[in-house]
PDB file of C-alpha atoms in Angstrom:
ATOM      1  CA  THR T   1       6.029 -13.579 -37.874  1.00 49.00           C
ATOM      2  CA  ASN T   2       5.955 -10.535 -40.183  1.00 56.00           C
ATOM      3  CA  LYS T   3       9.440  -8.998 -40.394  1.00 55.00           C
ATOM      4  CA  ASN T   4       7.884  -5.578 -41.052  1.00 51.00           C
ATOM      5  CA  ILE T   5       6.272  -5.562 -37.606  1.00 52.00           C
ATOM      6  CA  PRO T   6       8.624  -3.976 -35.039  1.00 57.00           C
ATOM      7  CA  THR T   7       9.416  -6.072 -31.990  1.00 70.00           C
ATOM      8  CA  MET T   8       8.458  -5.046 -28.457  1.00 67.00           C
ATOM      9  CA  ALA T   9      12.118  -4.356 -27.698  1.00 70.00           C
ATOM     10  CA  THR T  10      12.348  -1.975 -30.655  1.00 75.00           C
ATOM     11  CA  LYS T  11       9.196  -0.176 -29.561  1.00 71.00           C
ATOM     12  CA  ALA T  12      10.576   0.166 -26.031  1.00 71.00           C
ATOM     13  CA  VAL T  13      13.876   1.626 -27.273  1.00 73.00           C
ATOM     14  CA  VAL T  14      12.162   4.069 -29.636  1.00 76.00           C
ATOM     15  CA  GLY T  15       9.629   5.097 -26.970  1.00 71.00           C
ATOM     16  CA  ARG T  16      12.355   5.730 -24.428  1.00 69.00           C
ATOM     17  CA  GLY T  17      14.315   7.732 -26.966  1.00 72.00           C
ATOM     18  CA  LEU T  18      11.326   9.931 -27.743  1.00 73.00           C
ATOM     19  CA  ARG T  19      10.604  10.526 -24.052  1.00 68.00           C
ATOM     20  CA  GLU T  20      14.210  11.460 -23.341  1.00 65.00           C
ATOM     21  CA  ALA T  21      14.307  13.740 -26.368  1.00 70.00           C
ATOM     22  CA  GLY T  22      11.125  15.463 -25.212  1.00 66.00           C
ATOM     23  CA  ALA T  23      12.521  15.909 -21.723  1.00 61.00           C
ATOM     24  CA  ALA T  24      15.737  17.345 -23.131  1.00 64.00           C
ATOM     25  CA  LEU T  25      13.826  19.845 -25.280  1.00 64.00           C
ATOM     26  CA  LYS T  26      11.719  20.962 -22.302  1.00 62.00           C
ATOM     27  CA  HIS T  27      14.856  21.442 -20.229  1.00 59.00           C
ATOM     28  CA  ALA T  28      16.551  23.395 -22.997  1.00 63.00           C
ATOM     29  CA  SER T  29      13.531  25.689 -23.327  1.00 62.00           C
ATOM     30  CA  GLY T  30      13.586  26.465 -19.602  1.00 58.00           C
ATOM     31  CA  MET T  31      10.269  24.700 -18.941  1.00 56.00           C
ATOM     32  CA  GLU T  32       9.916  22.715 -15.729  1.00 54.00           C
ATOM     33  CA  VAL T  33       7.369  20.026 -14.808  1.00 52.00           C
ATOM     34  CA  PHE T  34       5.827  19.708 -11.340  1.00 52.00           C
ATOM     35  CA  THR T  35       3.339  17.225  -9.908  1.00 57.00           C
ATOM     36  CA  ARG T  36       0.201  17.489  -7.768  1.00 65.00           C
ATOM     37  CA  HIS T  37       0.167  13.887  -6.551  1.00 75.00           C
ATOM     38  CA  ARG T  38      -2.313  13.282  -3.709  1.00 80.00           C
ATOM     39  CA  PRO T  39      -1.043  10.853  -1.055  1.00 88.00           C
ATOM     40  CA  LYS T  40      -4.592  10.453   0.324  1.00 89.00           C
ATOM     41  CA  MET T  41      -7.754  10.198  -1.757  1.00 89.00           C
ATOM     42  CA  THR T  42     -11.437   9.795  -0.888  1.00 90.00           C
ATOM     43  CA  PHE T  43     -13.211   7.071  -2.874  1.00 88.00           C
ATOM     44  CA  LEU T  44     -16.945   6.257  -2.892  1.00 81.00           C
ATOM     45  CA  ASN T  45     -17.482   8.658   0.024  1.00 84.00           C
ATOM     46  CA  GLN T  46     -14.922   6.766   2.112  1.00 88.00           C
ATOM     47  CA  LYS T  47     -12.053   8.932   3.363  1.00 89.00           C
ATOM     48  CA  PRO T  48      -8.770   7.527   4.710  1.00 92.00           C
ATOM     49  CA  PHE T  49      -8.359   8.021   8.465  1.00 92.00           C
ATOM     50  CA  GLN T  50      -5.021   8.634  10.112  1.00 89.00           C
ATOM     51  CA  THR T  51      -3.833   9.940  13.467  1.00 89.00           C
ATOM     52  CA  ASN T  52      -1.649  13.023  13.883  1.00 87.00           C
ATOM     53  CA  ASP T  53       1.507  10.934  14.219  1.00 90.00           C
ATOM     54  CA  THR T  54       0.874   8.726  11.181  1.00 93.00           C
ATOM     55  CA  PHE T  55       3.364   9.218   8.351  1.00 94.00           C
ATOM     56  CA  VAL T  56       2.123   8.840   4.772  1.00 93.00           C
ATOM     57  CA  ALA T  57       4.959   9.538   2.343  1.00 92.00           C
ATOM     58  CA  PRO T  58       4.336  12.221  -0.297  1.00 89.00           C
ATOM     59  CA  THR T  59       4.660   9.653  -3.118  1.00 91.00           C
ATOM     60  CA  ALA T  60       2.519   6.992  -1.423  1.00 95.00           C
ATOM     61  CA  SER T  61      -1.155   6.432  -2.282  1.00 95.00           C
ATOM     62  CA  VAL T  62      -3.726   5.758   0.437  1.00 96.00           C
ATOM     63  CA  ILE T  63      -7.166   5.424  -1.126  1.00 95.00           C
ATOM     64  CA  GLY T  64     -10.643   4.850   0.264  1.00 93.00           C
ATOM     65  CA  ASN T  65     -11.676   3.189   3.516  1.00 93.00           C
ATOM     66  CA  VAL T  66      -8.214   2.888   5.102  1.00 96.00           C
ATOM     67  CA  THR T  67      -7.485   3.318   8.822  1.00 95.00           C
ATOM     68  CA  ASN T  68      -3.916   4.126   9.898  1.00 95.00           C
ATOM     69  CA  TRP T  69      -3.486   3.943  13.655  1.00 95.00           C
ATOM     70  CA  ASP T  70      -0.971   5.732  15.890  1.00 93.00           C
ATOM     71  CA  GLU T  71       2.657   5.816  14.755  1.00 94.00           C
ATOM     72  CA  SER T  72       1.919   3.737  11.667  1.00 96.00           C
ATOM     73  CA  SER T  73       3.579   4.612   8.372  1.00 96.00           C
ATOM     74  CA  VAL T  74       3.088   4.130   4.634  1.00 97.00           C
ATOM     75  CA  TRP T  75       6.343   4.643   2.772  1.00 96.00           C
ATOM     76  CA  TYR T  76       7.391   5.957  -0.628  1.00 95.00           C
ATOM     77  CA  ASN T  77       5.583   4.528  -3.666  1.00 95.00           C
ATOM     78  CA  ALA T  78       3.517   2.169  -1.500  1.00 97.00           C
ATOM     79  CA  VAL T  79      -0.166   1.775  -2.385  1.00 97.00           C
ATOM     80  CA  VAL T  80      -2.892   1.061   0.179  1.00 97.00           C
ATOM     81  CA  ARG T  81      -6.061   0.820  -1.905  1.00 95.00           C
ATOM     82  CA  ALA T  82      -9.467   0.142  -0.344  1.00 93.00           C
ATOM     83  CA  ASP T  83     -11.609   0.989  -3.364  1.00 88.00           C
ATOM     84  CA  SER T  84     -13.775  -2.143  -3.550  1.00 86.00           C
ATOM     85  CA  GLY T  85     -16.090  -1.368  -0.634  1.00 84.00           C
ATOM     86  CA  PHE T  86     -14.089  -3.296   1.978  1.00 90.00           C
ATOM     87  CA  PRO T  87     -11.829  -1.649   4.586  1.00 93.00           C
ATOM     88  CA  ILE T  88      -8.105  -1.891   5.268  1.00 96.00           C
ATOM     89  CA  ASN T  89      -6.735  -1.503   8.807  1.00 96.00           C
ATOM     90  CA  ILE T  90      -3.088  -0.769   9.669  1.00 97.00           C
ATOM     91  CA  GLY T  91      -2.332  -1.109  13.365  1.00 96.00           C
ATOM     92  CA  PHE T  92      -0.265   0.775  15.921  1.00 96.00           C
ATOM     93  CA  CYS T  93       3.419   1.223  15.026  1.00 96.00           C
ATOM     94  CA  SER T  94       3.065  -0.872  11.864  1.00 97.00           C
ATOM     95  CA  ASN T  95       4.653   0.040   8.555  1.00 97.00           C
ATOM     96  CA  VAL T  96       4.003  -0.587   4.874  1.00 98.00           C
ATOM     97  CA  GLN T  97       7.369  -0.177   3.222  1.00 97.00           C
ATOM     98  CA  GLU T  98       8.487   1.144  -0.152  1.00 96.00           C
ATOM     99  CA  GLY T  99       6.594  -0.135  -3.181  1.00 96.00           C
ATOM    100  CA  ALA T 100       4.323  -2.499  -1.265  1.00 97.00           C
ATOM    101  CA  VAL T 101       0.690  -2.931  -2.329  1.00 97.00           C
ATOM    102  CA  VAL T 102      -2.115  -3.579   0.160  1.00 98.00           C
ATOM    103  CA  THR T 103      -5.599  -3.979  -1.283  1.00 96.00           C
ATOM    104  CA  THR T 104      -8.856  -5.938  -1.124  1.00 94.00           C
ATOM    105  CA  LEU T 105     -10.660  -8.118  -3.637  1.00 89.00           C
ATOM    106  CA  SER T 106     -12.722  -6.219  -6.167  1.00 74.00           C
ATOM    107  CA  CYS T 107     -15.671  -8.496  -5.391  1.00 60.00           C
ATOM    108  CA  ALA T 108     -16.617 -11.694  -3.577  1.00 49.00           C
ATOM    109  CA  LYS T 109     -19.519 -14.134  -3.584  1.00 46.00           C
ATOM    110  CA  GLY T 110     -22.790 -12.914  -5.028  1.00 45.00           C
ATOM    111  CA  ALA T 111     -21.291  -9.865  -6.747  1.00 42.00           C
ATOM    112  CA  VAL T 112     -23.342  -8.304  -9.532  1.00 38.00           C
ATOM    113  CA  ASN T 113     -21.833  -8.875 -13.002  1.00 38.00           C
ATOM    114  CA  GLY T 114     -18.523  -9.849 -11.417  1.00 39.00           C
ATOM    115  CA  ASP T 115     -17.886  -6.377 -10.021  1.00 41.00           C
ATOM    116  CA  PRO T 116     -20.386  -4.700  -7.651  1.00 41.00           C
ATOM    117  CA  LEU T 117     -18.883  -1.263  -8.233  1.00 42.00           C
ATOM    118  CA  LYS T 118     -19.964  -1.372 -11.883  1.00 43.00           C
ATOM    119  CA  GLY T 119     -23.636  -1.852 -11.054  1.00 46.00           C
ATOM    120  CA  ALA T 120     -26.091   1.009 -11.401  1.00 45.00           C
ATOM    121  CA  GLY T 121     -26.368   3.036  -8.214  1.00 48.00           C
ATOM    122  CA  ALA T 122     -23.612   1.061  -6.483  1.00 45.00           C
ATOM    123  CA  HIS T 123     -22.176   2.554  -3.304  1.00 45.00           C
ATOM    124  CA  THR T 124     -20.706   1.437   0.006  1.00 44.00           C
ATOM    125  CA  ASN T 125     -23.044   0.580   2.859  1.00 43.00           C
ATOM    126  CA  ALA T 126     -23.262   2.527   6.122  1.00 41.00           C
ATOM    127  CA  SER T 127     -20.408   0.643   7.792  1.00 43.00           C
ATOM    128  CA  GLY T 128     -18.161   0.859   4.756  1.00 44.00           C
ATOM    129  CA  GLU T 129     -17.973  -2.942   4.573  1.00 46.00           C
ATOM    130  CA  GLY T 130     -19.595  -4.303   1.450  1.00 47.00           C
ATOM    131  CA  VAL T 131     -21.361  -2.724  -1.489  1.00 45.00           C
ATOM    132  CA  VAL T 132     -25.008  -1.839  -2.051  1.00 43.00           C
ATOM    133  CA  ALA T 133     -26.161  -2.425  -5.625  1.00 42.00           C
ATOM    134  CA  GLY T 134     -29.756  -2.655  -6.795  1.00 44.00           C
ATOM    135  CA  GLY T 135     -31.015  -2.084  -3.259  1.00 44.00           C
ATOM    136  CA  GLY T 136     -29.288  -5.114  -1.728  1.00 45.00           C
ATOM    137  CA  GLU T 137     -25.838  -5.744  -0.292  1.00 45.00           C
ATOM    138  CA  VAL T 138     -23.646  -8.013  -2.403  1.00 46.00           C
ATOM    139  CA  GLY T 139     -20.109  -9.327  -2.571  1.00 53.00           C
ATOM    140  CA  LYS T 140     -19.675  -9.453   1.211  1.00 64.00           C
ATOM    141  CA  VAL T 141     -17.975 -12.754   2.014  1.00 76.00           C
ATOM    142  CA  LEU T 142     -15.040 -14.982   1.105  1.00 84.00           C
ATOM    143  CA  ASP T 143     -15.296 -18.771   1.041  1.00 83.00           C
ATOM    144  CA  THR T 144     -14.520 -18.655   4.764  1.00 81.00           C
ATOM    145  CA  GLY T 145     -17.687 -16.654   5.385  1.00 81.00           C
ATOM    146  CA  PHE T 146     -15.724 -13.550   6.397  1.00 83.00           C
ATOM    147  CA  PRO T 147     -15.735 -10.249   4.469  1.00 88.00           C
ATOM    148  CA  PRO T 148     -12.694  -9.706   2.200  1.00 92.00           C
ATOM    149  CA  VAL T 149     -11.115  -7.025   4.380  1.00 93.00           C
ATOM    150  CA  THR T 150      -7.376  -6.594   4.909  1.00 96.00           C
ATOM    151  CA  HIS T 151      -6.166  -6.366   8.506  1.00 97.00           C
ATOM    152  CA  ILE T 152      -2.600  -5.584   9.589  1.00 98.00           C
ATOM    153  CA  GLY T 153      -2.115  -5.758  13.352  1.00 97.00           C
ATOM    154  CA  HIS T 154       0.165  -3.846  15.740  1.00 97.00           C
ATOM    155  CA  TYR T 155       3.980  -3.795  15.419  1.00 98.00           C
ATOM    156  CA  CYS T 156       3.968  -5.319  11.941  1.00 98.00           C
ATOM    157  CA  SER T 157       6.458  -4.655   9.153  1.00 98.00           C
ATOM    158  CA  ILE T 158       5.317  -5.187   5.558  1.00 98.00           C
ATOM    159  CA  GLY T 159       8.442  -5.456   3.431  1.00 97.00           C
ATOM    160  CA  SER T 160       9.244  -3.528   0.272  1.00 97.00           C
ATOM    161  CA  GLY T 161       7.461  -4.780  -2.838  1.00 97.00           C
ATOM    162  CA  SER T 162       5.123  -7.095  -0.947  1.00 98.00           C
ATOM    163  CA  VAL T 163       1.505  -7.652  -2.008  1.00 98.00           C
ATOM    164  CA  LEU T 164      -1.333  -8.260   0.467  1.00 98.00           C
ATOM    165  CA  VAL T 165      -4.851  -9.000  -0.780  1.00 96.00           C
ATOM    166  CA  SER T 166      -7.876  -9.438   1.526  1.00 95.00           C
ATOM    167  CA  CYS T 167      -5.843 -11.213   4.220  1.00 96.00           C
ATOM    168  CA  ARG T 168      -5.224 -10.981   7.966  1.00 96.00           C
ATOM    169  CA  VAL T 169      -1.814 -10.368   9.550  1.00 98.00           C
ATOM    170  CA  ASP T 170      -1.935 -10.443  13.342  1.00 97.00           C
ATOM    171  CA  ASP T 171       0.246  -8.479  15.794  1.00 97.00           C
ATOM    172  CA  PHE T 172       4.053  -8.745  15.835  1.00 98.00           C
ATOM    173  CA  CYS T 173       4.671 -10.061  12.321  1.00 98.00           C
ATOM    174  CA  ASP T 174       7.642  -9.383  10.052  1.00 98.00           C
ATOM    175  CA  ILE T 175       6.689  -9.821   6.396  1.00 98.00           C
ATOM    176  CA  GLY T 176       9.857  -9.886   4.290  1.00 97.00           C
ATOM    177  CA  ASP T 177      10.465  -8.018   1.057  1.00 97.00           C
ATOM    178  CA  LYS T 178       8.474  -9.103  -2.020  1.00 97.00           C
ATOM    179  CA  CYS T 179       6.182 -11.478  -0.151  1.00 98.00           C
ATOM    180  CA  THR T 180       2.690 -12.258  -1.431  1.00 98.00           C
ATOM    181  CA  ILE T 181      -0.234 -12.993   0.905  1.00 98.00           C
ATOM    182  CA  LEU T 182      -3.431 -13.824  -0.956  1.00 96.00           C
ATOM    183  CA  GLU T 183      -7.136 -13.698  -0.107  1.00 94.00           C
ATOM    184  CA  GLY T 184      -8.421 -15.468   2.956  1.00 94.00           C
ATOM    185  CA  ALA T 185      -4.909 -16.163   4.305  1.00 96.00           C
ATOM    186  CA  TRP T 186      -4.297 -15.703   8.038  1.00 96.00           C
ATOM    187  CA  VAL T 187      -0.834 -15.035   9.473  1.00 97.00           C
ATOM    188  CA  GLU T 188      -0.991 -15.366  13.249  1.00 97.00           C
ATOM    189  CA  SER T 189       1.095 -13.347  15.731  1.00 97.00           C
ATOM    190  CA  HIS T 190       4.894 -13.592  16.148  1.00 98.00           C
ATOM    191  CA  VAL T 191       5.620 -14.876  12.653  1.00 98.00           C
ATOM    192  CA  ILE T 192       8.502 -14.071  10.314  1.00 98.00           C
ATOM    193  CA  LEU T 193       8.030 -14.583   6.557  1.00 98.00           C
ATOM    194  CA  GLU T 194      11.287 -14.822   4.644  1.00 98.00           C
ATOM    195  CA  PRO T 195      11.667 -12.510   1.598  1.00 97.00           C
ATOM    196  CA  GLY T 196       9.876 -13.731  -1.516  1.00 97.00           C
ATOM    197  CA  SER T 197       7.485 -16.018   0.348  1.00 97.00           C
ATOM    198  CA  VAL T 198       4.068 -16.756  -1.144  1.00 98.00           C
ATOM    199  CA  VAL T 199       1.107 -17.538   1.132  1.00 97.00           C
ATOM    200  CA  PRO T 200      -1.626 -19.150  -1.030  1.00 97.00           C
ATOM    201  CA  PRO T 201      -5.308 -18.292  -0.609  1.00 95.00           C
ATOM    202  CA  TYR T 202      -7.011 -19.508   2.603  1.00 95.00           C
ATOM    203  CA  THR T 203      -3.724 -20.611   4.195  1.00 96.00           C
ATOM    204  CA  ARG T 204      -3.269 -20.348   7.970  1.00 96.00           C
ATOM    205  CA  ILE T 205       0.219 -19.640   9.335  1.00 97.00           C
ATOM    206  CA  PRO T 206       0.335 -20.624  13.042  1.00 97.00           C
ATOM    207  CA  SER T 207       1.905 -18.357  15.641  1.00 97.00           C
ATOM    208  CA  GLY T 208       5.569 -18.443  16.657  1.00 96.00           C
ATOM    209  CA  GLY T 209       7.349 -19.695  13.530  1.00 96.00           C
ATOM    210  CA  ARG T 210       9.625 -18.741  10.655  1.00 97.00           C
ATOM    211  CA  TRP T 211       8.193 -19.517   7.221  1.00 98.00           C
ATOM    212  CA  GLY T 212       9.449 -19.193   3.658  1.00 97.00           C
ATOM    213  CA  GLY T 213       9.231 -20.428   0.090  1.00 96.00           C
ATOM    214  CA  ASN T 214       6.672 -20.636  -2.704  1.00 94.00           C
ATOM    215  CA  PRO T 215       4.320 -21.973  -1.515  1.00 96.00           C
ATOM    216  CA  VAL T 216       5.271 -21.081   2.034  1.00 97.00           C
ATOM    217  CA  LYS T 217       6.682 -23.844   4.271  1.00 97.00           C
ATOM    218  CA  PHE T 218       7.598 -24.048   7.954  1.00 97.00           C
ATOM    219  CA  LEU T 219      11.304 -23.420   8.573  1.00 97.00           C
ATOM    220  CA  GLY T 220      11.515 -23.444  12.362  1.00 96.00           C
ATOM    221  CA  ASP T 221      10.339 -22.003  15.649  1.00 97.00           C
ATOM    222  CA  LEU T 222      11.141 -18.447  16.746  1.00 96.00           C
ATOM    223  CA  GLY T 223      13.142 -17.916  19.905  1.00 95.00           C
ATOM    224  CA  ASP T 224      12.517 -15.088  22.341  1.00 95.00           C
ATOM    225  CA  GLY T 225      15.230 -12.988  20.701  1.00 96.00           C
ATOM    226  CA  ALA T 226      13.656 -13.276  17.258  1.00 96.00           C
ATOM    227  CA  LYS T 227      10.242 -12.408  18.672  1.00 96.00           C
ATOM    228  CA  ASP T 228      11.635  -9.326  20.408  1.00 96.00           C
ATOM    229  CA  GLY T 229      13.372  -8.369  17.174  1.00 97.00           C
ATOM    230  CA  ILE T 230      10.018  -8.104  15.372  1.00 97.00           C
ATOM    231  CA  LYS T 231       8.865  -5.386  17.772  1.00 97.00           C
ATOM    232  CA  LYS T 232      12.227  -3.588  17.712  1.00 97.00           C
ATOM    233  CA  LYS T 233      12.197  -3.514  13.916  1.00 97.00           C
ATOM    234  CA  ALA T 234       8.728  -1.965  13.860  1.00 97.00           C
ATOM    235  CA  GLU T 235       9.732   0.568  16.514  1.00 97.00           C
ATOM    236  CA  GLY T 236      12.843   1.484  14.513  1.00 96.00           C
ATOM    237  CA  ARG T 237      10.701   2.200  11.462  1.00 96.00           C
ATOM    238  CA  GLY T 238       8.431   4.255  13.707  1.00 95.00           C
ATOM    239  CA  VAL T 239      11.337   6.453  14.812  1.00 95.00           C
ATOM    240  CA  MET T 240      12.422   6.901  11.193  1.00 95.00           C
ATOM    241  CA  ALA T 241       8.837   7.786  10.224  1.00 94.00           C
ATOM    242  CA  LYS T 242       8.759  10.544  12.855  1.00 92.00           C
ATOM    243  CA  GLU T 243      11.894  12.075  11.325  1.00 91.00           C
ATOM    244  CA  HIS T 244      10.356  12.023   7.854  1.00 90.00           C
ATOM    245  CA  LEU T 245       7.079  13.396   9.215  1.00 85.00           C
ATOM    246  CA  VAL T 246       8.869  16.429  10.661  1.00 82.00           C
ATOM    247  CA  GLU T 247      10.441  17.182   7.266  1.00 78.00           C
ATOM    248  CA  PHE T 248       7.245  16.669   5.257  1.00 68.00           C
ATOM    249  CA  LEU T 249       4.657  19.452   5.241  1.00 60.00           C
ATOM    250  CA  PRO T 250       1.141  17.891   5.434  1.00 53.00           C
ATOM    251  CA  VAL T 251      -0.212  20.618   3.135  1.00 54.00           C
ATOM    252  CA  GLY T 252       2.381  19.763   0.505  1.00 55.00           C
ATOM    253  CA  SER T 253       5.398  21.745  -0.646  1.00 59.00           C
ATOM    254  CA  THR T 254       4.594  22.111  -4.345  1.00 64.00           C
ATOM    255  CA  TYR T 255       4.113  25.844  -3.884  1.00 65.00           C
ATOM    256  CA  LEU T 256       7.722  26.163  -2.691  1.00 70.00           C
ATOM    257  CA  HIS T 257       8.932  24.538  -5.891  1.00 71.00           C
ATOM    258  CA  LEU T 258       6.730  26.859  -7.945  1.00 73.00           C
ATOM    259  CA  GLU T 259       8.073  29.903  -6.132  1.00 78.00           C
ATOM    260  CA  ASP T 260      11.644  28.794  -6.853  1.00 80.00           C
ATOM    261  CA  LEU T 261      10.825  28.325 -10.539  1.00 78.00           C
ATOM    262  CA  GLU T 262       9.164  31.765 -10.728  1.00 79.00           C
ATOM    263  CA  ARG T 263      12.202  33.417  -9.143  1.00 83.00           C
ATOM    264  CA  GLU T 264      14.347  31.737 -11.782  1.00 81.00           C
ATOM    265  CA  GLY T 265      12.034  33.071 -14.488  1.00 79.00           C
ATOM    266  CA  LYS T 266      11.070  29.615 -15.724  1.00 75.00           C
ATOM    267  CA  THR T 267       7.685  28.474 -17.035  1.00 72.00           C
ATOM    268  CA  ALA T 268       6.112  25.577 -15.131  1.00 67.00           C
ATOM    269  CA  ILE T 269       3.487  23.098 -16.277  1.00 65.00           C
ATOM    270  CA  GLN T 270       1.641  20.485 -14.227  1.00 60.00           C
ATOM    271  CA  GLY T 271       2.880  16.932 -14.845  1.00 55.00           C
TER     272      GLY T 271
END
């Protein structure tokens, strides 16, 4: 390697130093930075739907054809992204915890040029499932013959840092932190996935068991207490979500921050 070429570590250190120096100069000048992050965003004419008692954290991102049912919650820095023409459903009293990512495949069989959204005149069909490109619907099915939607049932907990892609999670499931469930996988009801578990594509997890590992393996049956605990955990998150919902203004509170900065005589810029 050329010794004159800086290493990635050196670039990272220098970049961090420059960012911190810039932040320090802005602070010293009295300038403040505020953000206009949008927790919910319409995409390809598909608007996220949520009930009045759904909590979407101010730093979460819910994009496109997403349905959040009663008492469901999407927590801080989580991303629920239905921008490929296929819907995502989050059931009653279910939660997507901090930093989790729930999405759908960008395309499936028969997609135009590998990505139907890049085709001329591409748009979602009337039902929101699938993409219309060149006058015909494309990219609608997985190898199973089903559309690559993502379904999360009722009383489910999706752990922090988990990734779900075009899969089905039935009612009463506890998905541990940093789990990965890939396309076509089906997790049946009353299942616990241990943290860090990986469910490969097109894998079926039968009802009533505890699973873990990479790839996921059966660890044992769930007793009645463990099954009841899945519901209680989801309900506990639901109670916590209600408390956060009361504190969070649905119209956003950026204007309050701006008013405070103006009273202090500081200049604000949008970050």
